[in-house]
Tab-separated table of C-alpha atoms in Angstrom:
chain	number	residue	atom	x	y	z
A	1	MET	CA	117.395	130.956	160.201
A	2	THR	CA	117.570	132.354	163.737
A	3	SER	CA	120.868	132.548	165.596
A	4	THR	CA	119.541	130.161	168.258
A	5	LEU	CA	118.736	127.598	165.575
A	6	THR	CA	122.042	128.136	163.782
A	7	ASP	CA	123.845	127.547	167.074
A	8	SER	CA	122.116	124.219	167.677
A	9	ALA	CA	124.463	121.322	168.459
A	10	PHE	CA	123.169	119.389	165.454
A	11	LEU	CA	123.868	122.132	162.910
A	12	GLN	CA	127.239	122.910	164.492
A	13	ALA	CA	128.317	119.284	164.124
A	14	CYS	CA	127.058	119.193	160.522
A	15	ARG	CA	129.283	122.206	159.820
A	16	GLY	CA	132.305	120.374	161.243
A	17	GLU	CA	132.328	122.296	164.506
A	18	ARG	CA	132.597	120.978	168.092
A	19	PRO	CA	129.385	121.692	169.999
A	20	ALA	CA	129.205	121.481	173.801
A	21	HIS	CA	127.714	117.987	173.558
A	22	THR	CA	127.482	115.365	170.839
A	23	PRO	CA	124.127	115.876	169.112
A	24	VAL	CA	121.862	112.871	168.626
A	25	TRP	CA	118.777	111.968	166.632
A	26	PHE	CA	117.539	108.625	165.321
A	27	MET	CA	116.451	107.554	161.877
A	28	ARG	CA	112.826	106.387	162.130
A	29	GLN	CA	112.546	108.039	165.543
A	30	ALA	CA	109.077	109.205	164.511
A	31	GLY	CA	107.073	106.041	164.187
A	32	ARG	CA	106.597	102.421	164.963
A	33	SER	CA	108.401	102.154	168.298
A	34	LEU	CA	106.178	104.758	169.963
A	35	PRO	CA	102.771	103.836	171.422
A	36	GLU	CA	101.536	107.373	170.820
A	37	TYR	CA	102.376	106.928	167.118
A	38	LEU	CA	100.508	103.639	166.893
A	39	LYS	CA	97.503	105.273	168.530
A	40	ILE	CA	97.318	108.271	166.186
A	41	ARG	CA	97.824	106.052	163.131
A	42	GLU	CA	94.903	103.725	163.973
A	43	GLY	CA	92.606	103.510	160.966
A	44	THR	CA	94.769	105.727	158.730
A	45	ALA	CA	96.835	104.274	155.894
A	46	MET	CA	100.530	105.165	155.868
A	47	LEU	CA	100.462	107.278	152.709
A	48	ASP	CA	97.277	109.038	153.786
A	49	SER	CA	98.952	110.042	157.056
A	50	CYS	CA	101.891	111.498	155.113
A	51	PHE	CA	99.561	113.958	153.367
A	52	ARG	CA	97.655	115.073	156.489
A	53	THR	CA	99.203	118.222	157.915
A	54	ASP	CA	97.980	117.626	161.451
A	55	MET	CA	99.278	114.054	161.587
A	56	VAL	CA	102.651	114.921	160.095
A	57	VAL	CA	103.152	117.660	162.694
A	58	GLU	CA	102.094	115.510	165.650
A	59	ILE	CA	104.067	112.407	164.603
A	60	THR	CA	107.209	114.429	163.900
A	61	MET	CA	106.974	116.106	167.313
A	62	GLN	CA	106.381	112.926	169.333
A	63	PRO	CA	110.017	111.750	169.618
A	64	VAL	CA	111.247	115.292	170.220
A	65	ARG	CA	108.972	115.581	173.223
A	66	ARG	CA	109.678	112.080	174.500
A	67	HIS	CA	113.416	111.716	173.907
A	68	GLY	CA	114.788	115.257	173.816
A	69	VAL	CA	116.691	114.605	170.580
A	70	ASP	CA	118.706	117.393	168.943
A	71	ALA	CA	116.839	117.314	165.628
A	72	ALA	CA	113.444	116.314	164.283
A	73	ILE	CA	113.153	114.206	161.139
A	74	PHE	CA	110.159	115.088	159.020
A	75	PHE	CA	107.553	112.289	159.058
A	76	SER	CA	107.110	111.116	155.495
A	77	ASP	CA	108.203	108.321	153.155
A	78	ILE	CA	110.569	108.272	150.219
A	79	VAL	CA	107.749	107.465	147.770
A	80	VAL	CA	105.625	110.460	148.830
A	81	PRO	CA	106.709	112.777	145.970
A	82	LEU	CA	105.961	110.003	143.467
A	83	LYS	CA	102.497	109.543	144.943
A	84	ALA	CA	102.028	113.306	144.902
A	85	ILE	CA	102.509	113.467	141.124
A	86	GLY	CA	100.085	110.616	140.523
A	87	VAL	CA	102.224	107.462	140.308
A	88	ASP	CA	100.046	104.418	141.061
A	89	LEU	CA	101.665	102.990	144.181
A	90	ASP	CA	100.837	102.143	147.760
A	91	ILE	CA	102.632	101.241	150.972
A	92	VAL	CA	101.436	97.774	151.905
A	93	PRO	CA	101.689	96.910	155.622
A	94	GLY	CA	104.343	94.272	156.200
A	95	THR	CA	105.717	94.660	152.658
A	96	GLY	CA	106.547	98.285	151.864
A	97	PRO	CA	106.062	100.341	148.706
A	98	VAL	CA	104.334	98.430	145.913
A	99	VAL	CA	104.112	99.862	142.387
A	100	ALA	CA	101.132	98.920	140.208
A	101	GLU	CA	102.990	99.022	136.871
A	102	PRO	CA	106.764	98.439	137.172
A	103	ILE	CA	108.967	100.337	134.715
A	104	ARG	CA	109.819	98.348	131.596
A	105	SER	CA	109.893	100.900	128.757
A	106	ALA	CA	110.747	104.500	127.974
A	107	ASP	CA	107.138	105.493	127.284
A	108	GLN	CA	106.378	104.965	130.998
A	109	LEU	CA	108.662	107.856	131.958
A	110	ALA	CA	106.090	110.452	130.921
A	111	GLN	CA	104.272	109.967	134.232
A	112	PHE	CA	107.235	111.400	136.153
A	113	ARG	CA	106.364	115.061	135.771
A	114	ASP	CA	107.746	117.877	137.917
A	115	VAL	CA	106.517	118.270	141.475
A	116	GLU	CA	104.354	121.393	141.720
A	117	PRO	CA	103.775	123.291	144.985
A	118	ASP	CA	100.084	122.363	145.036
A	119	ASP	CA	100.989	118.659	144.840
A	120	VAL	CA	102.583	118.820	148.291
A	121	ARG	CA	100.811	121.813	149.853
A	122	THR	CA	99.667	119.873	152.921
A	123	ILE	CA	103.236	118.654	153.390
A	124	THR	CA	104.946	122.019	153.147
A	125	ASP	CA	102.260	123.450	155.428
A	126	ALA	CA	103.329	120.800	157.949
A	127	VAL	CA	106.972	121.834	157.605
A	128	THR	CA	106.101	125.469	158.299
A	129	ALA	CA	103.965	124.525	161.299
A	130	LEU	CA	106.706	122.269	162.649
A	131	VAL	CA	109.344	124.970	162.429
A	132	GLY	CA	107.100	127.141	164.589
A	133	GLU	CA	106.642	124.382	167.179
A	134	LEU	CA	110.255	123.204	167.212
A	135	GLY	CA	111.771	126.592	167.960
A	136	SER	CA	115.507	126.064	168.451
A	137	THR	CA	115.369	122.378	167.402
A	138	PRO	CA	116.270	121.899	163.713
A	139	LEU	CA	113.992	120.042	161.318
A	140	ILE	CA	115.534	117.629	158.804
A	141	GLY	CA	113.776	117.234	155.469
A	142	PHE	CA	114.495	114.201	153.333
A	143	ALA	CA	114.017	112.416	150.048
A	144	GLY	CA	114.826	109.058	148.533
A	145	ALA	CA	117.893	108.948	146.314
A	146	PRO	CA	117.425	108.237	142.593
A	147	PHE	CA	118.758	104.663	142.728
A	148	THR	CA	116.507	103.568	145.578
A	149	LEU	CA	113.423	105.198	144.043
A	150	ALA	CA	114.216	103.644	140.674
A	151	SER	CA	114.713	100.233	142.258
A	152	TYR	CA	111.203	100.281	143.734
A	153	LEU	CA	109.795	101.416	140.404
A	154	VAL	CA	111.579	98.711	138.403
A	155	GLU	CA	111.142	95.828	140.851
A	156	GLY	CA	107.551	96.773	141.665
A	157	GLY	CA	108.370	96.675	145.373
A	158	PRO	CA	111.140	95.676	147.783
A	159	SER	CA	113.705	93.187	146.472
A	160	ARG	CA	116.366	90.971	148.023
A	161	ASP	CA	118.673	90.790	145.014
A	162	HIS	CA	117.630	93.767	142.824
A	163	ARG	CA	117.825	91.477	139.815
A	164	LEU	CA	115.384	93.419	137.642
A	165	THR	CA	117.008	96.724	138.623
A	166	LYS	CA	120.466	95.569	137.583
A	167	GLN	CA	119.107	93.869	134.480
A	168	LEU	CA	117.696	97.191	133.272
A	169	MET	CA	120.811	99.064	134.374
A	170	TYR	CA	123.115	96.792	132.374
A	171	SER	CA	120.911	96.032	129.357
A	172	ASP	CA	119.381	99.446	128.655
A	173	PRO	CA	121.635	102.156	130.081
A	174	GLU	CA	119.866	104.837	128.065
A	175	LEU	CA	116.517	104.086	129.729
A	176	TRP	CA	118.264	103.647	133.072
A	177	HIS	CA	119.887	107.076	133.022
A	178	ALA	CA	116.678	108.681	131.759
A	179	LEU	CA	114.764	107.133	134.672
A	180	LEU	CA	117.320	108.178	137.272
A	181	GLY	CA	117.514	111.619	135.740
A	182	ARG	CA	113.790	112.050	136.333
A	183	MET	CA	114.109	110.708	139.890
A	184	ALA	CA	116.898	113.217	140.555
A	185	VAL	CA	114.739	116.130	139.418
A	186	ILE	CA	111.771	114.991	141.524
A	187	ALA	CA	113.895	114.384	144.637
A	188	GLY	CA	115.607	117.747	144.245
A	189	GLN	CA	112.317	119.579	143.832
A	190	PHE	CA	110.834	117.879	146.908
A	191	LEU	CA	113.892	118.729	149.016
A	192	ARG	CA	113.890	122.349	147.872
A	193	MET	CA	110.246	122.766	148.822
A	194	GLN	CA	110.928	121.387	152.298
A	195	VAL	CA	113.855	123.754	152.856
A	196	GLU	CA	111.957	126.752	151.491
A	197	ALA	CA	109.172	125.911	153.960
A	198	GLY	CA	111.690	125.983	156.819
A	199	ALA	CA	113.693	122.735	157.081
A	200	SER	CA	117.220	123.353	158.404
A	201	ALA	CA	118.958	120.338	156.833
A	202	ILE	CA	118.210	117.579	154.338
A	203	GLN	CA	119.032	113.894	154.163
A	204	LEU	CA	119.185	111.890	150.950
A	205	PHE	CA	118.432	108.220	151.655
A	206	ASP	CA	119.962	105.649	149.314
A	207	SER	CA	118.674	102.606	151.142
A	208	TRP	CA	119.630	100.064	148.474
A	209	ALA	CA	122.943	101.487	147.201
A	210	GLY	CA	124.871	98.922	149.243
A	211	HIS	CA	123.839	96.274	146.703
A	212	LEU	CA	126.168	97.878	144.146
A	213	SER	CA	129.870	97.565	143.489
A	214	LEU	CA	131.887	100.767	143.621
A	215	ALA	CA	132.351	100.692	139.840
A	216	ASP	CA	128.621	100.343	139.206
A	217	TYR	CA	127.823	103.049	141.745
A	218	GLU	CA	130.251	105.448	140.087
A	219	THR	CA	128.894	104.722	136.600
A	220	TYR	CA	125.172	104.276	137.067
A	221	VAL	CA	124.233	106.103	140.273
A	222	LYS	CA	126.642	108.736	141.522
A	223	PRO	CA	125.985	111.288	138.731
A	224	HIS	CA	122.291	111.336	139.647
A	225	SER	CA	122.812	111.569	143.409
A	226	THR	CA	125.253	114.389	142.693
A	227	ALA	CA	122.552	116.152	140.672
A	228	VAL	CA	120.138	115.987	143.619
A	229	LEU	CA	122.640	117.310	146.138
A	230	GLU	CA	123.853	120.028	143.777
A	231	SER	CA	120.273	121.143	143.125
A	232	VAL	CA	119.937	122.284	146.755
A	233	ALA	CA	123.517	123.484	147.283
A	234	ASP	CA	122.485	127.123	146.926
A	235	LEU	CA	120.101	126.847	149.890
A	236	GLY	CA	122.977	126.762	152.375
A	237	VAL	CA	121.680	123.898	154.538
A	238	PRO	CA	123.705	120.806	155.511
A	239	ARG	CA	123.255	117.884	153.140
A	240	ILE	CA	123.415	114.399	154.684
A	241	HIS	CA	123.855	111.358	152.443
A	242	PHE	CA	123.115	107.919	153.881
A	243	GLY	CA	122.982	104.358	152.622
A	244	VAL	CA	122.916	100.884	154.134
A	245	GLY	CA	125.799	98.477	153.545
A	246	THR	CA	127.779	101.198	151.803
A	247	GLY	CA	131.161	100.698	153.475
A	248	GLU	CA	132.876	100.382	150.085
A	249	LEU	CA	131.043	103.443	148.739
A	250	LEU	CA	131.651	105.945	151.535
A	251	HIS	CA	134.176	108.112	149.703
A	252	ALA	CA	132.044	108.199	146.549
A	253	MET	CA	128.887	109.055	148.509
A	254	GLY	CA	130.655	111.924	150.213
A	255	ASP	CA	132.123	113.040	146.922
A	256	ALA	CA	128.615	113.195	145.433
A	257	GLY	CA	128.095	116.442	147.325
A	258	ALA	CA	127.385	115.536	150.938
A	259	ASP	CA	128.405	117.709	153.868
A	260	VAL	CA	127.678	114.825	156.242
A	261	VAL	CA	128.062	111.143	155.377
A	262	GLY	CA	125.870	108.668	157.225
A	263	VAL	CA	127.607	105.435	158.205
A	264	ASP	CA	125.877	102.175	159.088
A	265	TRP	CA	127.099	99.934	161.930
A	266	ARG	CA	129.360	97.713	159.822
A	267	VAL	CA	132.288	100.154	159.633
A	268	PRO	CA	133.748	101.849	162.756
A	269	LEU	CA	133.492	105.626	162.484
A	270	ASP	CA	137.232	106.227	162.724
A	271	GLU	CA	137.760	103.853	159.793
A	272	ALA	CA	134.846	105.448	157.938
A	273	VAL	CA	136.482	108.866	158.338
A	274	LYS	CA	139.583	107.548	156.563
A	275	ARG	CA	137.503	106.163	153.721
A	276	ILE	CA	135.396	109.298	153.316
A	277	GLY	CA	138.326	111.702	153.330
A	278	PRO	CA	138.683	115.219	154.735
A	279	GLY	CA	136.127	117.987	154.799
A	280	LYS	CA	133.086	115.942	155.821
A	281	ALA	CA	131.219	115.373	159.056
A	282	VAL	CA	129.877	111.892	159.836
A	283	GLN	CA	126.613	110.567	161.208
A	284	GLY	CA	126.085	107.262	163.005
A	285	ASN	CA	126.494	104.518	163.833
A	286	LEU	CA	125.229	102.319	166.699
A	287	ASP	CA	123.752	98.993	165.574
A	288	PRO	CA	119.952	99.349	166.079
A	289	THR	CA	119.765	95.863	167.608
A	290	THR	CA	122.131	96.960	170.380
A	291	LEU	CA	119.139	98.689	171.974
A	292	PHE	CA	117.760	95.284	172.959
A	293	ALA	CA	120.790	94.629	175.194
A	294	PRO	CA	121.147	95.671	178.864
A	295	THR	CA	121.516	99.427	179.404
A	296	GLU	CA	125.149	99.125	180.535
A	297	PHE	CA	126.045	97.345	177.296
A	298	VAL	CA	124.168	99.890	175.162
A	299	HIS	CA	125.962	102.776	176.822
A	300	ALA	CA	129.356	101.108	176.553
A	301	ARG	CA	128.839	100.656	172.825
A	302	ALA	CA	127.571	104.226	172.520
A	303	ALA	CA	130.735	105.479	174.212
A	304	GLU	CA	132.803	103.572	171.634
A	305	VAL	CA	130.855	105.265	168.826
A	306	ILE	CA	131.359	108.713	170.342
A	307	GLU	CA	135.090	108.113	170.797
A	308	ALA	CA	135.482	106.822	167.235
A	309	GLY	CA	133.521	109.835	165.999
A	310	ARG	CA	136.165	112.173	167.403
A	311	ALA	CA	138.249	111.301	164.339
A	312	ALA	CA	135.787	113.266	162.218
A	313	GLU	CA	135.563	117.019	161.783
A	314	GLY	CA	132.004	116.789	163.130
A	315	HIS	CA	129.915	113.927	164.485
A	316	VAL	CA	126.153	113.505	164.783
A	317	PHE	CA	125.308	110.458	166.886
A	318	ASN	CA	122.695	108.195	165.338
A	319	LEU	CA	121.925	104.558	164.780
A	320	GLY	CA	123.445	102.761	161.820
A	321	HIS	CA	119.933	102.442	160.388
A	322	GLY	CA	116.371	103.032	161.571
A	323	VAL	CA	114.817	102.372	164.968
A	324	LEU	CA	113.341	98.855	164.952
A	325	PRO	CA	109.601	98.603	165.703
A	326	ALA	CA	110.052	96.458	168.852
A	327	THR	CA	112.516	98.899	170.444
A	328	ASP	CA	111.646	100.032	173.980
A	329	PRO	CA	111.183	103.819	173.698
A	330	ASP	CA	112.669	104.252	177.183
A	331	SER	CA	115.952	102.787	175.944
A	332	LEU	CA	116.137	105.559	173.343
A	333	THR	CA	115.459	108.226	175.966
A	334	ARG	CA	118.195	106.796	178.204
A	335	LEU	CA	120.568	106.723	175.235
A	336	VAL	CA	119.924	110.393	174.428
A	337	ASP	CA	120.634	111.306	178.056
A	338	PHE	CA	123.832	109.251	177.989
A	339	VAL	CA	125.116	110.812	174.760
A	340	HIS	CA	124.347	114.323	175.985
A	341	SER	CA	126.149	113.822	179.283
A	342	TYR	CA	129.056	111.700	177.999
A	343	GLU	CA	132.539	112.724	179.015
A	344	PRO	CA	135.612	110.603	178.227
A	345	ALA	CA	137.283	108.910	181.163
A	346	ASP	CA	140.401	111.073	180.775
A	347	ALA	CA	138.436	114.335	180.612
């Protein structure tokens, strides 16, 4: 990693340092809110685009060019490594990932083999190409956390209540832990390949973990998320761990092995810092719907987030979840400019 890249504001903040400005990037910055994304995706299915080197590079670069963010997030989807090893699934427009044969028995686990380099060659080629284009801007690789991947596999698709997931978790813990153990291996392998191809940081998304109590998270999920994060600890890159609705889980998610804990908009960052405990940077946490308000309101709320983030050892500004499809891209560009130039009133 070059010294210029190492000195980037994003990586400094992830290490708990105080860069010259608060770094900012947005979850789902590469995608649906950008007209140039919609244009390049015309006629190409979501999963197909994730395996095309040229499209991955272009889509990942689009928000960097447009917004001037401090980090790029690799364009992909959390089910990509499962698709790469042959799992029968698809991303259905308007629905999300849909699995042909939901997991019901132990004999179905045989399909979850290791990820081999050739399975994701077009993807790692995209990472290498992106690193060359990005220069001093870091690239974040990512994977879905074991619980969220397992939930899709058990439910057969998105779920409001995760009834089938919890039913399996409670009624057959042996199968549950075997399934999550396989998901942890696959996620870890996919992350390692991204970093070895040049990614400067990784983020582990546990989108559905907020549906769990702390006790259930500790028992049924945390050991497997820990396994993923530990599997890439030797690579020396910052590890970000993020979930939605995880205010009660923040300490446990940090304790699973994160260097940076992502916080959604429900918990103020200064309160989140207390819950997480010392030794961690934080990422977040403007409500994505705030971007539909007048600019003055957006920037006032952003200032509150930046001020609350000063309680942490390092702060990466972000939304509390992904950019919504109807978001005006210009509002994101204005927000990046505001965060970069922000100075407290008493400065």
